[in-house]
Amino acid sequence: MASSAGPEIERLIALLSKLPGLGPRSGRRAALALLKKRDTLLAPLALAMAEAQAKVRTCSTCGSLDVTDPCAICADGARDRRLLCVVEEVGSVWAMERGGSFRGRYHVLGGLLSALDGVGPEALRIGELAARVGDGEVAEVILALPATVDGQTTAHYIADRLARTNVPVTMLARGVPVGGDLDWLDDGTIAQALRARRPA
């Protein structure tokens, strides 16, 4: 901590240090930058955070974040209600929406299964997913989960859980990215791209 700083500054540094990607050193730099620009940065940030805390809620349907419940995506009648894309966290919804190519709906799990971290199915929104798929409206479940051990474990668990619904469960393709150079890819990505090859 900053030994010469007052308790208010130390608390700000400690809270900033808890953010993903920030540690004590980055927290100190962020706190200093905010305090140097109180009028143009700190005050607007504090206001935005207070508004977010008061107004942002979790969508009871999909688990995403919005100021309305259901969220704007779930309430959009133009979206294809037959397609349900399952993601780990809300950031993945934002990434998919940024691309603009998916016009279905989402289901946010709130994490991944992890035996090491003690995260089981009951800690995630898997039961809610099964209920949504079981209502007969969903025609395809698309798993957009990370290509990690926990991501793959979660994907297999969900596929097994939904097997009795007879709704197809698919996964996003993995492999060589558009514009990617083979020389820069890791062995696992190249192997997956070979397994997922398709006719030219």
Short mmCIF file of C-alpha atoms in Angstrom, two decimals:
data_model
loop_
_atom_site.label_atom_id
_atom_site.label_comp_id
_atom_site.label_asym_id
_atom_site.label_seq_id
_atom_site.Cartn_x
_atom_site.Cartn_y
_atom_site.Cartn_z
CA MET A 1 0.00 0.00 0.00
CA ALA A 2 0.97 3.64 -0.31
CA SER A 3 2.32 4.25 3.20
CA SER A 4 2.25 8.06 2.85
CA ALA A 5 -1.34 8.11 1.56
CA GLY A 6 -4.38 8.62 3.73
CA PRO A 7 -6.91 5.85 4.42
CA GLU A 8 -9.24 7.09 1.64
CA ILE A 9 -6.49 6.77 -0.98
CA GLU A 10 -5.38 3.40 0.39
CA ARG A 11 -8.97 2.13 0.18
CA LEU A 12 -9.24 3.36 -3.42
CA ILE A 13 -5.99 1.58 -4.31
CA ALA A 14 -7.11 -1.63 -2.57
CA LEU A 15 -10.44 -1.65 -4.42
CA LEU A 16 -8.86 -0.90 -7.80
CA SER A 17 -6.31 -3.67 -7.18
CA LYS A 18 -9.16 -6.21 -7.02
CA LEU A 19 -10.21 -5.53 -10.62
CA PRO A 20 -9.23 -8.18 -13.20
CA GLY A 21 -5.85 -7.42 -14.74
CA LEU A 22 -4.87 -4.99 -11.97
CA GLY A 23 -2.60 -5.69 -9.04
CA PRO A 24 -1.33 -3.40 -6.27
CA ARG A 25 1.09 -1.57 -8.55
CA SER A 26 -1.46 -1.03 -11.33
CA GLY A 27 -4.04 -0.08 -8.70
CA ARG A 28 -1.72 2.66 -7.42
CA ARG A 29 -1.18 3.99 -10.95
CA ALA A 30 -4.92 3.96 -11.68
CA ALA A 31 -5.72 5.70 -8.36
CA LEU A 32 -3.10 8.37 -9.05
CA ALA A 33 -4.47 8.97 -12.55
CA LEU A 34 -8.01 9.29 -11.20
CA LEU A 35 -6.99 11.66 -8.41
CA LYS A 36 -4.96 13.85 -10.77
CA LYS A 37 -8.03 14.27 -13.00
CA ARG A 38 -10.78 14.54 -10.39
CA ASP A 39 -13.08 16.79 -12.39
CA THR A 40 -12.69 15.16 -15.80
CA LEU A 41 -12.25 11.51 -14.79
CA LEU A 42 -12.87 10.69 -11.12
CA ALA A 43 -16.18 12.54 -10.66
CA PRO A 44 -17.76 11.24 -13.93
CA LEU A 45 -16.51 7.71 -13.14
CA ALA A 46 -17.98 7.84 -9.64
CA LEU A 47 -21.31 9.03 -11.06
CA ALA A 48 -21.32 6.34 -13.77
CA MET A 49 -20.54 3.66 -11.19
CA ALA A 50 -23.32 4.87 -8.89
CA GLU A 51 -25.81 4.86 -11.77
CA ALA A 52 -24.70 1.38 -12.86
CA GLN A 53 -25.03 0.09 -9.31
CA ALA A 54 -28.54 1.51 -9.04
CA LYS A 55 -29.91 0.67 -12.50
CA VAL A 56 -28.13 -2.35 -14.00
CA ARG A 57 -29.77 -5.69 -13.26
CA THR A 58 -29.37 -9.30 -14.30
CA CYS A 59 -31.83 -10.52 -16.94
CA SER A 60 -34.03 -13.22 -15.39
CA THR A 61 -34.29 -14.96 -18.77
CA CYS A 62 -30.72 -15.15 -20.10
CA GLY A 63 -28.51 -13.94 -17.25
CA SER A 64 -27.05 -10.98 -19.17
CA LEU A 65 -26.82 -7.43 -17.81
CA ASP A 66 -29.10 -4.56 -18.82
CA VAL A 67 -31.21 -1.79 -17.29
CA THR A 68 -34.40 -3.70 -18.13
CA ASP A 69 -35.62 -7.19 -17.27
CA PRO A 70 -35.95 -8.98 -19.62
CA CYS A 71 -32.94 -7.47 -21.35
CA ALA A 72 -33.14 -5.77 -24.75
CA ILE A 73 -31.95 -8.92 -26.56
CA CYS A 74 -34.52 -11.22 -24.93
CA ALA A 75 -37.28 -8.65 -25.53
CA ASP A 76 -36.37 -8.16 -29.20
CA GLY A 77 -39.11 -9.88 -31.23
CA ALA A 78 -36.98 -9.77 -34.39
CA ARG A 79 -34.40 -12.18 -32.96
CA ASP A 80 -34.58 -15.88 -33.86
CA ARG A 81 -35.99 -17.53 -30.74
CA ARG A 82 -35.10 -20.99 -32.10
CA LEU A 83 -31.34 -20.35 -31.79
CA LEU A 84 -29.85 -20.28 -28.29
CA CYS A 85 -26.16 -19.46 -27.86
CA VAL A 86 -24.65 -20.57 -24.53
CA VAL A 87 -21.74 -18.47 -23.21
CA GLU A 88 -19.63 -18.40 -20.07
CA GLU A 89 -20.02 -14.75 -19.05
CA VAL A 90 -21.70 -11.51 -20.15
CA GLY A 91 -18.50 -10.34 -21.87
CA SER A 92 -18.97 -13.15 -24.38
CA VAL A 93 -22.46 -11.83 -25.23
CA TRP A 94 -20.93 -8.41 -25.89
CA ALA A 95 -18.24 -9.97 -28.10
CA MET A 96 -20.81 -11.93 -30.13
CA GLU A 97 -23.00 -8.84 -30.52
CA ARG A 98 -20.01 -6.76 -31.61
CA GLY A 99 -19.57 -9.12 -34.56
CA GLY A 100 -23.23 -8.67 -35.52
CA SER A 101 -23.52 -12.06 -37.21
CA PHE A 102 -25.66 -13.88 -34.60
CA ARG A 103 -29.36 -13.00 -34.48
CA GLY A 104 -30.56 -15.56 -31.96
CA ARG A 105 -30.77 -15.36 -28.17
CA TYR A 106 -28.25 -16.10 -25.42
CA HIS A 107 -27.88 -18.00 -22.18
CA VAL A 108 -25.15 -16.87 -19.75
CA LEU A 109 -23.91 -19.70 -17.51
CA GLY A 110 -22.09 -17.44 -15.04
CA GLY A 111 -18.88 -19.49 -15.17
CA LEU A 112 -17.55 -22.92 -16.08
CA LEU A 113 -17.46 -26.29 -14.36
CA SER A 114 -14.18 -26.66 -12.50
CA ALA A 115 -13.33 -29.52 -10.17
CA LEU A 116 -10.19 -27.68 -8.97
CA ASP A 117 -12.17 -24.58 -7.99
CA GLY A 118 -15.10 -26.56 -6.62
CA VAL A 119 -17.57 -25.23 -9.22
CA GLY A 120 -20.27 -27.82 -9.89
CA PRO A 121 -23.39 -27.74 -12.08
CA GLU A 122 -25.51 -26.32 -9.25
CA ALA A 123 -23.31 -23.19 -9.14
CA LEU A 124 -24.05 -22.38 -12.79
CA ARG A 125 -27.25 -21.59 -14.69
CA ILE A 126 -27.40 -25.06 -16.28
CA GLY A 127 -30.78 -25.94 -14.74
CA GLU A 128 -32.26 -22.76 -16.20
CA LEU A 129 -30.74 -23.69 -19.58
CA ALA A 130 -32.35 -27.13 -19.49
CA ALA A 131 -35.70 -25.52 -18.67
CA ARG A 132 -35.40 -23.07 -21.58
CA VAL A 133 -34.52 -25.85 -24.01
CA GLY A 134 -37.27 -28.08 -22.64
CA ASP A 135 -40.03 -25.54 -23.35
CA GLY A 136 -40.08 -26.64 -27.02
CA GLU A 137 -39.20 -23.28 -28.59
CA VAL A 138 -35.44 -23.85 -29.04
CA ALA A 139 -34.39 -25.72 -32.20
CA GLU A 140 -30.59 -25.55 -31.75
CA VAL A 141 -28.23 -24.89 -28.85
CA ILE A 142 -24.88 -23.38 -29.85
CA LEU A 143 -22.09 -23.77 -27.29
CA ALA A 144 -19.73 -20.77 -27.50
CA LEU A 145 -17.47 -21.77 -24.61
CA PRO A 146 -13.69 -21.33 -24.28
CA ALA A 147 -11.37 -23.93 -25.79
CA THR A 148 -9.99 -24.77 -22.35
CA VAL A 149 -10.22 -27.90 -20.20
CA ASP A 150 -12.98 -26.31 -18.10
CA GLY A 151 -14.75 -25.03 -21.23
CA GLN A 152 -14.70 -28.44 -22.87
CA THR A 153 -15.78 -30.18 -19.65
CA THR A 154 -18.73 -27.78 -19.39
CA ALA A 155 -19.63 -28.30 -23.06
CA HIS A 156 -19.66 -32.10 -22.68
CA TYR A 157 -21.74 -31.88 -19.50
CA ILE A 158 -24.31 -29.62 -21.18
CA ALA A 159 -24.46 -31.85 -24.28
CA ASP A 160 -25.12 -34.89 -22.07
CA ARG A 161 -27.71 -33.02 -19.99
CA LEU A 162 -29.59 -31.87 -23.11
CA ALA A 163 -29.32 -35.19 -24.99
CA ARG A 164 -32.81 -36.35 -23.95
CA THR A 165 -34.42 -33.17 -25.36
CA ASN A 166 -33.51 -34.18 -28.94
CA VAL A 167 -32.48 -30.56 -29.62
CA PRO A 168 -29.22 -30.45 -31.63
CA VAL A 169 -26.25 -29.13 -29.63
CA THR A 170 -23.46 -27.63 -31.73
CA MET A 171 -20.16 -25.92 -30.93
CA LEU A 172 -18.42 -22.97 -32.51
CA ALA A 173 -15.75 -24.00 -35.02
CA ARG A 174 -12.16 -23.84 -33.78
CA GLY A 175 -9.00 -23.50 -35.78
CA VAL A 176 -7.14 -21.07 -38.02
CA PRO A 177 -8.51 -17.53 -37.63
CA VAL A 178 -9.29 -15.39 -40.68
CA GLY A 179 -6.04 -13.72 -41.68
CA GLY A 180 -4.08 -16.09 -39.45
CA ASP A 181 -0.57 -17.28 -40.31
CA LEU A 182 0.17 -20.96 -39.53
CA ASP A 183 3.64 -20.06 -38.28
CA TRP A 184 2.14 -18.07 -35.39
CA LEU A 185 -0.43 -20.67 -34.27
CA ASP A 186 0.04 -23.14 -31.43
CA ASP A 187 -0.01 -26.90 -32.04
CA GLY A 188 -3.46 -27.38 -30.46
CA THR A 189 -5.06 -24.79 -32.75
CA ILE A 190 -3.52 -26.37 -35.84
CA ALA A 191 -4.65 -29.85 -34.72
CA GLN A 192 -8.20 -28.61 -34.12
CA ALA A 193 -8.25 -26.87 -37.51
CA LEU A 194 -7.27 -30.14 -39.18
CA ARG A 195 -10.01 -32.06 -37.36
CA ALA A 196 -12.62 -29.42 -38.30
CA ARG A 197 -11.63 -29.16 -41.98
CA ARG A 198 -14.37 -28.91 -44.62
CA PRO A 199 -14.59 -29.08 -48.41
CA ALA A 200 -12.94 -26.19 -50.25
#
